[in-house]
CSV table of C-alpha atoms in Angstrom, one decimal:
chain,number,residue,atom,x,y,z
A,1,MET,CA,-3.1,-20.4,-3.0
A,2,VAL,CA,-1.7,-19.1,0.3
A,3,SER,CA,-3.2,-20.8,3.4
A,4,ARG,CA,-3.0,-19.9,7.0
A,5,ARG,CA,-0.5,-21.7,9.2
A,6,GLY,CA,-2.3,-24.5,11.0
A,7,SER,CA,-5.5,-23.9,9.2
A,8,SER,CA,-7.1,-25.5,6.2
A,9,ALA,CA,-9.9,-22.9,6.0
A,10,GLY,CA,-8.6,-21.5,2.7
A,11,PRO,CA,-6.4,-18.6,1.6
A,12,ASP,CA,-5.3,-16.0,4.0
A,13,PRO,CA,-7.2,-12.8,3.0
A,14,VAL,CA,-4.5,-10.5,4.4
A,15,ALA,CA,-1.8,-12.2,2.4
A,16,LEU,CA,-3.9,-12.0,-0.8
A,17,ILE,CA,-4.3,-8.3,-0.3
A,18,GLU,CA,-0.6,-7.8,0.3
A,19,ILE,CA,0.2,-9.7,-2.9
A,20,ASP,CA,-2.3,-7.5,-4.8
A,21,LEU,CA,-0.9,-4.3,-3.4
A,22,TYR,CA,2.7,-5.4,-4.3
A,23,GLY,CA,1.5,-6.1,-7.8
A,24,GLU,CA,0.1,-2.6,-8.1
A,25,LEU,CA,3.4,-1.1,-7.0
A,26,MET,CA,5.3,-3.3,-9.5
A,27,ILE,CA,3.0,-2.1,-12.3
A,28,ALA,CA,3.5,1.6,-11.2
A,29,ALA,CA,7.2,1.2,-11.0
A,30,THR,CA,7.5,-0.3,-14.5
A,31,GLY,CA,5.6,2.6,-16.0
A,32,ALA,CA,7.4,5.3,-14.0
A,33,ALA,CA,9.8,7.7,-15.9
A,34,GLU,CA,12.0,8.2,-12.8
A,35,GLU,CA,14.3,5.5,-11.4
A,36,ARG,CA,12.4,5.2,-8.1
A,37,LEU,CA,8.8,5.9,-7.0
A,38,SER,CA,8.5,8.8,-4.7
A,39,PRO,CA,6.8,8.3,-1.3
A,40,ASP,CA,3.9,10.4,-2.6
A,41,ARG,CA,3.5,8.3,-5.7
A,42,ILE,CA,3.6,5.1,-3.6
A,43,ASP,CA,0.9,6.5,-1.3
A,44,GLU,CA,-1.1,7.4,-4.5
A,45,VAL,CA,-0.8,3.9,-5.9
A,46,LEU,CA,-1.7,2.3,-2.6
A,47,ARG,CA,-4.6,4.8,-2.1
A,48,VAL,CA,-3.3,6.0,1.3
A,49,VAL,CA,-5.5,8.5,2.9
A,50,ARG,CA,-4.0,10.9,5.4
A,51,PHE,CA,-6.2,12.3,8.1
A,52,ARG,CA,-5.7,15.4,10.0
A,53,ARG,CA,-7.0,16.0,13.5
A,54,PRO,CA,-9.4,18.9,13.7
A,55,GLY,CA,-7.7,21.9,15.1
A,56,ALA,CA,-4.2,20.5,14.7
A,57,SER,CA,-1.6,23.0,13.5
A,58,GLY,CA,1.3,22.3,11.3
A,59,ASP,CA,1.8,19.5,8.8
A,60,ALA,CA,1.5,16.6,11.3
A,61,ASP,CA,-0.5,13.8,9.7
A,62,VAL,CA,-2.3,11.2,11.7
Protein backbone atom coordinates (compact mmCIF):
# COMPACT_ATOMS: atom_id res chain seq x y z
CA MET A 1 0.00 0.00 0.00
CA VAL A 2 1.03 3.56 -0.63
CA SER A 3 1.17 5.70 2.47
CA ARG A 4 1.41 9.45 2.90
CA ARG A 5 4.79 10.87 3.73
CA GLY A 6 5.12 11.40 7.43
CA SER A 7 1.78 9.78 8.15
CA SER A 8 0.76 6.33 9.23
CA ALA A 9 -2.95 7.02 8.67
CA GLY A 10 -3.15 4.60 5.75
CA PRO A 11 -2.99 4.72 2.00
CA ASP A 12 -3.00 8.01 0.13
CA PRO A 13 -6.40 8.14 -1.62
CA VAL A 14 -5.11 10.43 -4.39
CA ALA A 15 -2.26 8.06 -5.20
CA LEU A 16 -4.67 5.12 -5.33
CA ILE A 17 -6.94 6.99 -7.75
CA GLU A 18 -3.95 7.89 -9.94
CA ILE A 19 -2.88 4.24 -10.03
CA ASP A 20 -6.40 3.18 -10.97
CA LEU A 21 -6.61 5.75 -13.79
CA TYR A 22 -3.19 4.73 -15.10
CA GLY A 23 -4.38 1.13 -15.17
CA GLU A 24 -7.47 2.13 -17.16
CA LEU A 25 -5.24 3.88 -19.71
CA MET A 26 -2.98 0.83 -19.97
CA ILE A 27 -5.97 -1.44 -20.60
CA ALA A 28 -7.31 0.92 -23.28
CA ALA A 29 -3.89 1.17 -24.92
CA THR A 30 -3.45 -2.59 -25.17
CA GLY A 31 -6.84 -2.94 -26.83
CA ALA A 32 -6.38 -0.05 -29.26
CA ALA A 33 -5.97 -0.74 -32.97
CA GLU A 34 -3.86 2.40 -33.47
CA GLU A 35 -0.31 2.83 -32.21
CA ARG A 36 -1.20 5.65 -29.79
CA LEU A 37 -4.38 6.70 -28.05
CA SER A 38 -5.77 9.97 -29.36
CA PRO A 39 -6.35 12.79 -26.89
CA ASP A 40 -10.10 12.31 -27.37
CA ARG A 41 -9.82 8.59 -26.56
CA ILE A 42 -7.74 9.35 -23.46
CA ASP A 43 -10.42 11.81 -22.30
CA GLU A 44 -13.07 9.15 -22.93
CA VAL A 45 -11.18 6.51 -20.91
CA LEU A 46 -10.58 8.95 -18.04
CA ARG A 47 -14.20 10.18 -18.24
CA VAL A 48 -13.16 13.81 -18.73
CA VAL A 49 -16.13 16.16 -18.93
CA ARG A 50 -15.64 19.48 -20.69
CA PHE A 51 -17.81 22.35 -19.60
CA ARG A 52 -18.66 25.36 -21.71
CA ARG A 53 -19.48 28.72 -20.22
CA PRO A 54 -23.01 29.86 -21.03
CA GLY A 55 -22.94 32.35 -23.88
CA ALA A 56 -19.31 31.60 -24.77
CA SER A 57 -18.60 31.64 -28.50
CA GLY A 58 -16.17 29.42 -30.37
CA ASP A 59 -14.72 26.11 -29.30
CA ALA A 60 -13.13 27.31 -26.07
CA ASP A 61 -13.49 24.68 -23.36
CA VAL A 62 -13.37 25.52 -19.71
